[in-house]
C-alpha cells in the first residue's frame, strides 16, 4: 500500500496464549524498513512464537500484525502464501530438506515458485551460495554439514527469492565463536546489500546488540524496554539491567515459584 | 538419494512387473482367456432336476468345454428347470438331436452339463425313413434336406437331470431291501 | 470412578478430533493431487521409495506363502484324493484374500512406517514449517505425492504377490509333490473367475492401499514433533493400519463374496 511508510511491520496489541499460559499480553512493536531489529528476552518468552505469528503460521487471539500494509492474520490462504514468498525465515537449526543436497536445497524455492530454466537457476543458486561463502559445498548433503554451515545454507535458501523481510530465529545459539562471527557479519551485510529488513530473535546479547539498530526486550508477554543498544544500557528498568548484564537474581527470581523451602523439606513424602 | 534416472528406470520396471503379474493372473490363473461373452449362441434345455448346477458351470461334449451355463430358471407351468447355455460360435455343427445330461465331476466335484451327440436328423431324413418302412417312394417336396444343427434359440429335448446322492442311496436301499425280502421268502419256502 | 469417566470422555473427544483432522487432511491431499499432475517427477520418486523398495519383501513373502499353501493344501486335499484341485486352492486363497491382505500388512510395516517416520522427522526438524514459510504447501509438496504413490503401488504389489505365490504353489505342488501340471493350471482356470475373483482382489488392494497410506501420512503429519512422538506415531501407523486392513477386509469380503 504505502511504500513510503518507514515502518514495514506493525504489531499492535498482540494477545496470544498457549492453553492457559499467556504468551503475549498486549505487545506493540514497530519494525522499520531497512533496519536490523533484535527482539530479545529470556527463554520461554515466546520469541519464536512471535516469528510464527508474523509468518502467519499461528493466529493471535487479539490484536493485529501488519506487514507492508497487509494484515497477516486476516489474509486468505493464497494471499498469505503470496506474502510468504516475500519473507525469508532462518530456522534455529536450518531446517534444510534432508533428502536433497545443498544445491537443490537452495534451488528449492526457485523451482517451486518460478519457471526459470535450469541454467538460470544454477546461476542464481551459485550466486546465493557464494554470498554465504559455501559455493564449494554445493554437492554435500545436509547431514555432512556442520551446524554453522547448515545455517549459512539455510540463509542462502531464505534469500533465494530476494525477500523484503528476513526473520532469524535464534541464529547464534550453539555456534562456535568463528561461525558466530561469520553469521553476525553475514546478517548485517546481507541486510545492507540486499536492502532487506531483518528481525532477529535471540538471547545472545552481545552478538545481537552488535548488529541491531533497534532492540526490543520482551518479558512476561510485554515489551519491557526498547531502543538502541546504547539507550538500553542506560535504561532504568531493573529488569533490563538484569537481563543485559546477566545477573542471576533480580526481578527474574533465581527460584521457580515454590512454597517455603523449610516447610517443603519438613513435610516429607506425604506432603507432595 | 538415487539419481532420478535410476529411480525412473526402477519405477518403470516395477510398473511393468505389476501389470505383467495382473496379466498373468488374468490369462493363466483365471478364465479370462476362455471368456467369450459376446459371440456364441444360446441354447436351452429343460431338466427334471438341476440341483447342484450353477451359473457359469461348464457345458462339455466329449470332455471339452464348449460353453457355460448362463441362466437357470424354474418353469412355473411344467415344474421343471430351464437351463440356458451359451455355446461358443465356432461349435456350430452340434447335431440337433443332441441330448443334455447333468454330471458330477468326480464323486464330490461340481456339476456340469455334458452333451451327448445325437443324429443330425431333419424332416427329410424322417420322411425317407418313414417311406422305407412303408415301402413307398419318399415325398421330399417342401422338406429341408440339409442336416440340422443346434443354433441360437434351439431347445434340447432329450435330457437327464442331476443324480442326487440321497435319491440314489434311497433307490439302492429299497432295491436291496426288496432283494432281501425275496431271499427270505425263498428261505421260508 | 469419576476420573475413569472423565478419562473416557477425554479420549473419546481426542479420537473424534483426530478423526476430523484426518478427514480434513485427506481432502487436502486429494486437492493436492490435482496440482501434482504437471509434476510427475515427484510422483516417480515416491513410487520408487514406496513401491520399488517394498518389492523384495513382497516377492519373497509371496513365494513362501505360495509354497506353504502348496504344501498345506496338498496334505489336506490328498486325503480326499482331490490333489488335482491344488491349483484352485492356492489361486483362490491368494487372489481373494492372502494377496491383498498380506501385501497390505507387509506394506504397512515396510512402506507405511517409513512414510510416517519420514514425515514425522520432517516435522520434528522443522522442514515442513520451513516449507510453509517458503510459501510451499507441505501437504501438496510432501503428502500428496506420497499418498498417490501408495495408491498406485499397492495394487501392483498385491498382483505381484499373488502371481509369485501361484508360482510358488506350482513349484511345490507340481515340482516336488507330483501334482499333474495340466490339472494344476486347468482346474485353476476353471474355478477362478476374472471378474469375481481377480477384479475383486484388485479392488480390495486398492482400498487397502488408500487406507494404509492415508493412516501413514496422517500419523506422520500429526505426530508430536519429538523423537518420542515420531516413534509412537510409527508404531501407531503399523498397528492402526493393520487393524484397519483386517476390519475392512471383512467388510469388503462380506460385500463381494457374501451373496454368491
Coordinates of N, CA and C in Angstrom, one line a residue, chain B:
Chain B
X1 N 20.7 -40.3 -2.0 CA 19.4 -40.5 -2.8 C 19.8 -41.0 -4.2
X2 N 18.9 -41.8 -4.7 CA 19.1 -42.4 -6.0 C 19.1 -41.2 -7.0
X3 N 19.9 -41.3 -8.1 CA 19.7 -40.3 -9.1 C 18.3 -40.6 -9.7
X4 N 17.7 -39.5 -10.2 CA 16.4 -39.6 -10.7 C 16.2 -40.6 -11.8
X5 N 17.3 -40.7 -12.6 CA 17.3 -41.6 -13.8 C 17.1 -43.0 -13.3
X6 N 18.0 -43.4 -12.4 CA 17.9 -44.8 -11.9 C 16.5 -45.1 -11.3
X7 N 16.0 -44.1 -10.5 CA 14.7 -44.3 -9.9 C 13.7 -44.5 -11.0
X8 N 13.7 -43.6 -12.0 CA 12.7 -43.7 -13.1 C 12.7 -45.1 -13.7
X9 N 14.0 -45.6 -14.0 CA 14.1 -46.9 -14.6 C 13.4 -48.0 -13.7
X10 N 13.8 -47.9 -12.4 CA 13.2 -48.9 -11.5 C 11.7 -48.8 -11.4
X11 N 11.2 -47.6 -11.3 CA 9.7 -47.4 -11.3 C 9.1 -48.0 -12.5
X12 N 9.7 -47.7 -13.7 CA 9.2 -48.3 -14.9 C 9.2 -49.8 -14.8
X13 N 10.3 -50.4 -14.4 CA 10.3 -51.9 -14.3 C 9.2 -52.4 -13.3
X14 N 9.1 -51.6 -12.2 CA 8.1 -52.0 -11.2 C 6.7 -52.0 -11.8
X15 N 6.4 -51.0 -12.5 CA 5.0 -50.9 -13.1 C 4.8 -52.0 -14.1
X16 N 5.8 -52.2 -14.9 CA 5.7 -53.3 -15.9 C 5.5 -54.7 -15.2
X17 N 6.3 -54.9 -14.2 CA 6.2 -56.2 -13.4 C 4.8 -56.3 -12.9
X18 N 4.3 -55.2 -12.3 CA 2.9 -55.2 -11.7 C 1.9 -55.6 -12.7
X19 N 2.0 -54.9 -13.9 CA 1.0 -55.2 -14.9 C 1.2 -56.6 -15.5
X20 N 2.4 -57.1 -15.6 CA 2.7 -58.4 -16.1 C 2.0 -59.4 -15.1
X21 N 2.1 -59.2 -13.8 CA 1.5 -60.1 -12.8 C 0.0 -60.1 -13.0
X22 N -0.6 -58.9 -13.1 CA -2.0 -58.8 -13.3 C -2.4 -59.6 -14.6
X23 N -1.6 -59.4 -15.6 CA -1.9 -60.1 -16.9 C -1.9 -61.6 -16.7
X24 N -0.8 -62.0 -16.0 CA -0.7 -63.5 -15.7 C -1.9 -64.0 -14.9
X25 N -2.3 -63.2 -13.9 CA -3.4 -63.6 -13.1 C -4.7 -63.7 -14.0
X26 N -4.8 -62.8 -14.9 CA -6.0 -62.8 -15.8 C -6.0 -63.9 -16.8
X27 N -4.8 -64.2 -17.4 CA -4.8 -65.1 -18.5 C -4.5 -66.5 -18.0
X28 N -3.6 -66.7 -17.1 CA -3.1 -68.0 -16.8 C -3.9 -68.6 -15.6
X29 N -4.3 -67.7 -14.6 CA -4.9 -68.2 -13.4 C -6.4 -68.2 -13.5
X30 N -7.0 -67.2 -14.1 CA -8.4 -67.1 -14.2 C -8.9 -67.5 -15.6
X31 N -10.2 -67.4 -15.8 CA -10.8 -67.9 -17.0 C -10.9 -66.8 -18.0
X32 N -10.2 -65.7 -17.9 CA -10.4 -64.6 -18.9 C -10.2 -65.1 -20.3
X33 N -9.1 -65.9 -20.4 CA -8.8 -66.4 -21.8 C -9.9 -67.2 -22.4
X34 N -10.8 -67.7 -21.6 CA -11.9 -68.5 -22.1 C -13.2 -67.7 -22.2
X35 N -13.1 -66.4 -21.9 CA -14.3 -65.5 -21.9 C -14.7 -65.3 -23.3
X36 N -15.9 -65.7 -23.7 CA -16.4 -65.4 -25.0 C -17.9 -64.9 -24.8
X37 N -18.0 -63.9 -24.1 CA -19.4 -63.4 -23.8 C -20.2 -63.0 -25.0
X38 N -19.5 -62.3 -25.9 CA -20.2 -61.6 -26.9 C -20.6 -62.5 -28.1
X39 N -19.6 -63.3 -28.5 CA -20.0 -64.2 -29.6 C -20.4 -65.5 -29.1
X40 N -21.2 -66.3 -29.8 CA -21.7 -67.5 -29.4 C -23.2 -67.5 -29.5
X41 N -23.8 -68.7 -29.2 CA -25.3 -68.7 -29.3 C -25.8 -69.4 -28.1
X42 N -27.1 -69.1 -27.8 CA -27.7 -69.6 -26.6 C -28.6 -70.8 -27.0
X43 N -28.5 -71.8 -26.2 CA -29.5 -72.9 -26.3 C -30.1 -73.1 -25.0
X44 N -31.2 -73.8 -24.9 CA -31.8 -74.1 -23.7 C -32.2 -75.6 -23.6
X45 N -32.3 -76.0 -22.3 CA -32.7 -77.4 -22.1 C -33.5 -77.4 -20.8
X46 N -34.5 -78.3 -20.8 CA -35.3 -78.4 -19.6 C -35.0 -79.7 -18.9
X47 N -34.7 -79.6 -17.6 CA -34.3 -80.7 -16.8 C -35.3 -81.0 -15.7
X48 N -35.5 -82.2 -15.4 CA -36.3 -82.6 -14.2 C -35.7 -82.1 -13.0
X49 N -34.4 -82.1 -12.9 CA -33.7 -81.8 -11.7 C -32.4 -81.1 -12.0
X50 N -32.2 -79.9 -11.7 CA -30.9 -79.2 -12.0 C -30.2 -78.9 -10.7
X51 N -30.4 -79.7 -9.7 CA -29.8 -79.3 -8.4 C -28.2 -79.4 -8.5
X52 N -27.5 -78.5 -7.9 CA -26.1 -78.5 -7.9 C -25.5 -77.8 -9.1
X53 N -26.3 -77.5 -10.1 CA -25.8 -76.8 -11.3 C -25.8 -75.3 -11.0
X54 N -24.8 -74.6 -11.4 CA -24.7 -73.1 -11.1 C -24.5 -72.4 -12.4
X55 N -24.8 -71.1 -12.4 CA -24.5 -70.2 -13.5 C -23.0 -70.2 -13.6
X56 N -22.5 -70.3 -14.8 CA -21.1 -70.4 -15.2 C -20.5 -71.8 -15.0
X57 N -21.4 -72.8 -14.7 CA -20.9 -74.2 -14.8 C -20.6 -74.5 -16.2
X58 N -19.6 -75.4 -16.5 CA -19.2 -75.6 -17.8 C -20.2 -76.5 -18.6
X59 N -20.2 -76.4 -19.9 CA -21.0 -77.2 -20.8 C -20.0 -78.0 -21.6
X60 N -20.0 -79.3 -21.6 CA -19.0 -80.0 -22.3 C -19.5 -81.0 -23.2
X61 N -18.7 -81.4 -24.2 CA -19.0 -82.5 -25.0 C -17.7 -83.3 -25.2
X62 N -17.7 -84.6 -25.0 CA -16.5 -85.4 -25.1 C -15.4 -84.8 -24.2
X63 N -15.8 -84.2 -23.1 CA -14.8 -83.7 -22.1 C -14.3 -82.4 -22.4
X64 N -14.7 -81.8 -23.6 CA -14.2 -80.5 -23.9 C -15.2 -79.4 -23.6
X65 N -14.8 -78.3 -23.0 CA -15.7 -77.3 -22.6 C -16.1 -76.5 -23.9
X66 N -17.4 -76.5 -24.2 CA -17.9 -75.8 -25.3 C -18.5 -74.5 -25.0
X67 N -18.9 -74.3 -23.7 CA -19.6 -73.1 -23.3 C -19.9 -73.1 -21.8
X68 N -20.8 -72.2 -21.4 CA -21.1 -72.1 -20.0 C -22.6 -72.0 -19.8
X69 N -23.0 -72.3 -18.6 CA -24.4 -72.1 -18.2 C -24.6 -70.6 -17.9
X70 N -25.6 -70.0 -18.5 CA -25.7 -68.6 -18.3 C -27.0 -68.3 -17.4
X71 N -27.9 -69.2 -17.3 CA -29.1 -68.9 -16.6 C -29.8 -70.2 -16.2
X72 N -30.3 -70.2 -15.0 CA -31.1 -71.4 -14.6 C -32.5 -70.8 -14.0
X73 N -33.6 -71.3 -14.6 CA -34.9 -70.7 -14.2 C -35.8 -71.9 -13.9
X74 N -36.8 -71.5 -13.1 CA -37.9 -72.5 -12.8 C -39.1 -72.2 -13.7
X75 N -39.5 -73.3 -14.4 CA -40.7 -73.1 -15.2 C -41.9 -73.3 -14.4
X76 N -42.8 -72.3 -14.3 CA -43.9 -72.4 -13.4 C -45.0 -73.3 -13.8
X77 N -45.0 -73.6 -15.1 CA -46.1 -74.5 -15.6 C -45.7 -75.9 -15.7
X78 N -44.5 -76.2 -16.0 CA -44.1 -77.6 -16.1 C -43.4 -78.1 -14.8
X79 N -43.1 -77.2 -13.9 CA -42.3 -77.5 -12.7 C -41.0 -78.2 -13.0
X80 N -40.4 -77.7 -14.0 CA -39.0 -78.2 -14.4 C -38.0 -77.0 -14.4
X81 N -36.8 -77.4 -14.5 CA -35.7 -76.3 -14.5 C -35.4 -76.1 -16.0
X82 N -35.4 -74.8 -16.3 CA -35.0 -74.4 -17.7 C -33.5 -73.8 -17.6
X83 N -32.6 -74.5 -18.2 CA -31.2 -74.1 -18.2 C -30.8 -73.5 -19.5
X84 N -30.3 -72.3 -19.4 CA -29.9 -71.6 -20.7 C -28.4 -71.7 -20.7
X85 N -27.8 -72.1 -21.9 CA -26.4 -72.2 -22.0 C -25.9 -71.4 -23.2
X86 N -24.7 -70.9 -23.0 CA -24.1 -70.2 -24.1 C -23.0 -71.1 -24.7
X87 N -23.1 -71.3 -26.0 CA -22.1 -72.2 -26.7 C -21.2 -71.3 -27.6
X88 N -19.9 -71.5 -27.6 CA -19.1 -70.7 -28.5 C -19.5 -70.9 -29.9
X89 N -19.4 -69.8 -30.7 CA -19.9 -69.8 -32.0 C -19.2 -70.8 -32.9
X90 N -17.9 -71.1 -32.6 CA -17.2 -72.0 -33.5 C -17.8 -73.4 -33.5
X91 N -18.5 -73.7 -32.4 CA -19.1 -75.1 -32.4 C -20.5 -75.0 -32.9
X92 N -20.6 -74.8 -34.2 CA -21.9 -74.6 -34.8 C -22.4 -75.8 -35.6
X93 N -21.7 -77.0 -35.3 CA -22.2 -78.2 -36.0 C -22.6 -79.3 -35.0
X94 N -23.2 -78.9 -33.9 CA -23.6 -79.9 -33.0 C -25.0 -80.3 -33.5
X95 N -25.2 -81.6 -33.6 CA -26.4 -82.1 -34.2 C -27.6 -81.7 -33.3
X96 N -28.8 -81.5 -34.0 CA -30.0 -81.1 -33.3 C -30.5 -82.1 -32.3
X97 N -30.2 -83.4 -32.6 CA -30.7 -84.4 -31.7 C -29.8 -84.7 -30.5
X98 N -28.9 -83.8 -30.2 CA -28.0 -84.0 -29.1 C -28.8 -84.0 -27.8
X99 N -28.4 -84.8 -26.8 CA -29.0 -84.9 -25.5 C -28.1 -84.2 -24.5
X100 N -28.8 -83.7 -23.4 CA -28.0 -83.0 -22.4 C -28.2 -83.7 -21.1
X101 N -27.1 -83.9 -20.3 CA -27.1 -84.6 -19.0 C -26.4 -83.8 -18.0
X102 N -26.8 -83.8 -16.8 CA -26.1 -83.1 -15.7 C -25.2 -84.2 -15.0
X103 N -23.9 -84.0 -15.1 CA -23.0 -85.0 -14.5 C -22.3 -84.3 -13.3
X104 N -21.6 -85.2 -12.6 CA -20.8 -84.7 -11.5 C -19.3 -85.0 -11.8
X105 N -18.5 -84.0 -11.6 CA -17.0 -84.2 -11.8 C -16.5 -84.9 -10.6
X106 N -16.1 -86.1 -10.8 CA -15.6 -86.9 -9.6 C -16.8 -87.2 -8.7
X107 N -16.4 -87.8 -7.6 CA -17.5 -88.2 -6.7 C -18.2 -87.0 -6.0
X108 N -17.4 -86.0 -5.6 CA -18.0 -84.9 -4.9 C -17.8 -83.6 -5.6
X109 N -17.3 -83.7 -6.9 CA -16.9 -82.5 -7.6 C -18.1 -81.7 -8.0
X110 N -17.9 -80.6 -8.8 CA -19.0 -79.8 -9.1 C -19.8 -80.3 -10.3
X111 N -21.0 -79.9 -10.5 CA -21.9 -80.4 -11.5 C -21.5 -79.6 -12.8
X112 N -21.7 -80.4 -13.9 CA -21.6 -79.7 -15.2 C -22.6 -80.4 -16.2
X113 N -22.8 -79.7 -17.3 CA -23.7 -80.2 -18.3 C -22.9 -80.9 -19.4
X114 N -23.2 -82.2 -19.6 CA -22.5 -82.9 -20.6 C -23.5 -83.2 -21.8
X115 N -23.0 -82.8 -23.0 CA -23.8 -83.0 -24.2 C -23.4 -84.3 -24.8
X116 N -24.4 -85.1 -25.2 CA -24.1 -86.4 -26.0 C -24.6 -86.2 -27.4
X117 N -23.8 -86.3 -28.4 CA -24.2 -86.0 -29.8 C -25.3 -87.1 -30.2
X118 N -26.3 -86.6 -30.8 CA -27.4 -87.4 -31.4 C -27.3 -87.3 -32.9
X119 N -28.4 -87.7 -33.6 CA -28.5 -87.6 -35.0 C -28.7 -86.1 -35.4
X120 N -28.2 -85.8 -36.6 CA -28.5 -84.5 -37.2 C -29.7 -84.6 -38.0
X121 N -30.7 -85.4 -37.6 CA -31.8 -85.7 -38.5 C -32.6 -84.5 -38.8
X122 N -33.2 -84.5 -40.0 CA -34.0 -83.4 -40.5 C -35.3 -84.0 -41.0
X123 N -36.3 -83.2 -41.3 CA -37.6 -83.8 -41.7 C -37.4 -84.6 -43.0
X124 N -36.5 -84.3 -43.8 CA -36.2 -85.0 -45.0 C -35.8 -86.5 -44.7
X125 N -34.9 -86.6 -43.7 CA -34.5 -88.0 -43.3 C -35.6 -88.7 -42.7
X126 N -36.4 -88.0 -41.9 CA -37.5 -88.7 -41.3 C -38.5 -89.2 -42.3
X127 N -38.7 -88.4 -43.3 CA -39.6 -88.8 -44.4 C -39.1 -90.1 -45.1
X128 N -37.8 -90.0 -45.4 CA -37.1 -91.2 -46.1 C -37.3 -92.4 -45.2
X129 N -37.1 -92.3 -43.9 CA -37.2 -93.5 -43.1 C -38.6 -94.0 -43.1
X130 N -39.5 -93.0 -43.0 CA -40.9 -93.4 -42.9 C -41.3 -94.1 -44.2
X131 N -40.8 -93.6 -45.3 CA -41.2 -94.1 -46.7 C -40.6 -95.6 -46.8
X132 N -39.4 -95.7 -46.3 CA -38.7 -97.0 -46.4 C -39.5 -98.1 -45.6
X133 N -40.0 -97.7 -44.5 CA -40.7 -98.6 -43.6 C -42.0 -98.9 -44.3
X134 N -42.6 -97.9 -44.9 CA -43.9 -98.2 -45.6 C -43.8 -98.7 -47.0
X135 N -42.5 -98.8 -47.5 CA -42.3 -99.3 -48.8 C -42.8 -98.4 -49.9
X136 N -42.7 -97.2 -49.8 CA -43.1 -96.2 -50.9 C -42.0 -95.3 -51.2
X137 N -42.2 -94.6 -52.3 CA -41.2 -93.5 -52.6 C -41.3 -92.4 -51.7
X138 N -40.2 -91.9 -51.1 CA -40.3 -90.7 -50.2 C -40.7 -89.5 -51.0
X139 N -41.5 -88.7 -50.3 CA -42.0 -87.4 -50.9 C -41.3 -86.3 -50.3
X140 N -40.3 -85.8 -51.0 CA -39.4 -84.8 -50.4 C -39.8 -83.4 -50.7
X141 N -40.9 -83.2 -51.3 CA -41.3 -81.9 -51.7 C -41.5 -81.0 -50.5
X142 N -40.9 -79.8 -50.6 CA -41.1 -78.8 -49.5 C -40.5 -79.2 -48.2
X143 N -39.5 -80.2 -48.2 CA -38.8 -80.5 -47.0 C -37.4 -80.1 -47.0
X144 N -36.9 -79.7 -45.9 CA -35.5 -79.3 -45.8 C -34.6 -80.5 -45.6
X145 N -33.6 -80.7 -46.6 CA -32.8 -81.9 -46.6 C -31.4 -81.6 -46.0
X146 N -31.1 -80.4 -45.6 CA -29.8 -80.2 -45.0 C -29.8 -80.7 -43.6
X147 N -28.6 -81.1 -43.1 CA -28.5 -81.6 -41.7 C -28.8 -80.5 -40.7
X148 N -29.5 -80.9 -39.6 CA -29.9 -79.9 -38.6 C -28.9 -79.8 -37.5
X149 N -28.5 -78.6 -37.1 CA -27.6 -78.3 -36.0 C -28.2 -77.4 -35.0
X150 N -27.6 -77.5 -33.8 CA -28.1 -76.6 -32.7 C -27.7 -75.2 -33.1
X151 N -28.7 -74.2 -33.0 CA -28.4 -72.8 -33.3 C -29.1 -72.0 -32.2
X152 N -28.9 -70.7 -32.3 CA -29.5 -69.7 -31.4 C -31.0 -70.1 -31.1
X153 N -31.3 -70.2 -29.9 CA -32.7 -70.5 -29.6 C -33.1 -71.9 -29.6
X154 N -32.2 -72.8 -30.0 CA -32.6 -74.3 -30.0 C -32.9 -74.8 -28.6
X155 N -33.8 -75.8 -28.6 CA -34.1 -76.3 -27.3 C -33.8 -77.8 -27.4
X156 N -33.1 -78.3 -26.4 CA -32.7 -79.7 -26.3 C -33.8 -80.4 -25.6
X157 N -34.3 -81.5 -26.2 CA -35.5 -82.2 -25.6 C -35.1 -83.3 -24.8
X158 N -34.0 -84.0 -25.3 CA -33.6 -85.2 -24.5 C -32.7 -84.8 -23.4
X159 N -33.2 -84.9 -22.1 CA -32.3 -84.5 -21.0 C -32.4 -85.6 -19.9
X160 N -31.4 -85.5 -19.1 CA -31.3 -86.3 -17.9 C -30.8 -85.4 -16.8
X161 N -31.6 -85.2 -15.7 CA -31.2 -84.3 -14.7 C -30.1 -84.8 -13.8
X162 N -29.9 -84.0 -12.7 CA -28.9 -84.3 -11.7 C -29.2 -85.6 -11.1
X163 N -28.2 -86.4 -10.7 CA -28.4 -87.5 -9.9 C -28.1 -87.1 -8.5
X164 N -29.2 -87.1 -7.7 CA -29.0 -86.7 -6.3 C -28.6 -87.9 -5.5
X165 N -27.5 -87.7 -4.7 CA -27.0 -88.9 -4.0 C -28.0 -89.5 -3.1
X166 N -28.8 -88.7 -2.4 CA -29.8 -89.3 -1.5 C -30.8 -90.2 -2.2
X167 N -31.2 -89.7 -3.4 CA -32.2 -90.5 -4.2 C -31.6 -91.8 -4.6
X168 N -30.3 -91.7 -5.0 CA -29.6 -92.9 -5.5 C -29.5 -93.9 -4.3
X169 N -29.1 -93.4 -3.1 CA -29.0 -94.3 -2.0 C -30.3 -94.9 -1.6
X170 N -31.4 -94.0 -1.7 CA -32.7 -94.5 -1.4 C -33.1 -95.6 -2.3
X171 N -32.9 -95.4 -3.6 CA -33.2 -96.4 -4.6 C -32.5 -97.7 -4.3
X172 N -31.1 -97.5 -4.0 CA -30.3 -98.7 -3.8 C -30.8 -99.5 -2.6
X173 N -31.1 -98.7 -1.5 CA -31.5 -99.3 -0.3 C -32.9 -100.1 -0.5
X174 N -33.8 -99.4 -1.2 CA -35.1 -100.0 -1.4 C -34.9 -101.3 -2.2
X175 N -34.1 -101.3 -3.2 CA -33.8 -102.5 -4.0 C -33.2 -103.6 -3.2
X176 N -32.3 -103.2 -2.4 CA -31.6 -104.1 -1.5 C -32.6 -104.8 -0.6
X177 N -33.5 -103.9 0.0 CA -34.5 -104.5 0.9 C -35.4 -105.5 0.2
X178 N -35.8 -105.1 -1.1 CA -36.6 -106.0 -1.8 C -36.0 -107.3 -2.0
X179 N -34.7 -107.2 -2.5 CA -33.9 -108.4 -2.7 C -33.8 -109.2 -1.5
X180 N -33.6 -108.6 -0.3 CA -33.6 -109.2 0.9 C -34.9 -110.0 1.2
X181 N -36.0 -109.3 1.0 CA -37.3 -109.9 1.2 C -37.5 -111.1 0.4
X182 N -37.1 -111.0 -0.9 CA -37.4 -112.2 -1.8 C -36.5 -113.4 -1.3
X183 N -35.3 -113.1 -0.9 CA -34.4 -114.2 -0.4 C -35.0 -114.9 0.8
X184 N -35.6 -114.0 1.7 CA -36.2 -114.5 2.9 C -37.3 -115.4 2.6
X185 N -38.1 -114.9 1.6 CA -39.3 -115.7 1.2 C -38.8 -117.1 0.7
X186 N -37.7 -117.0 -0.1 CA -37.1 -118.3 -0.6 C -36.8 -119.2 0.5
X187 N -36.1 -118.6 1.5 CA -35.7 -119.4 2.7 C -36.9 -120.1 3.4
X188 N -38.0 -119.3 3.5 CA -39.1 -119.8 4.2 C -39.8 -120.9 3.4
X189 N -39.6 -120.9 2.1 CA -40.3 -121.9 1.3 C -39.7 -123.3 1.6

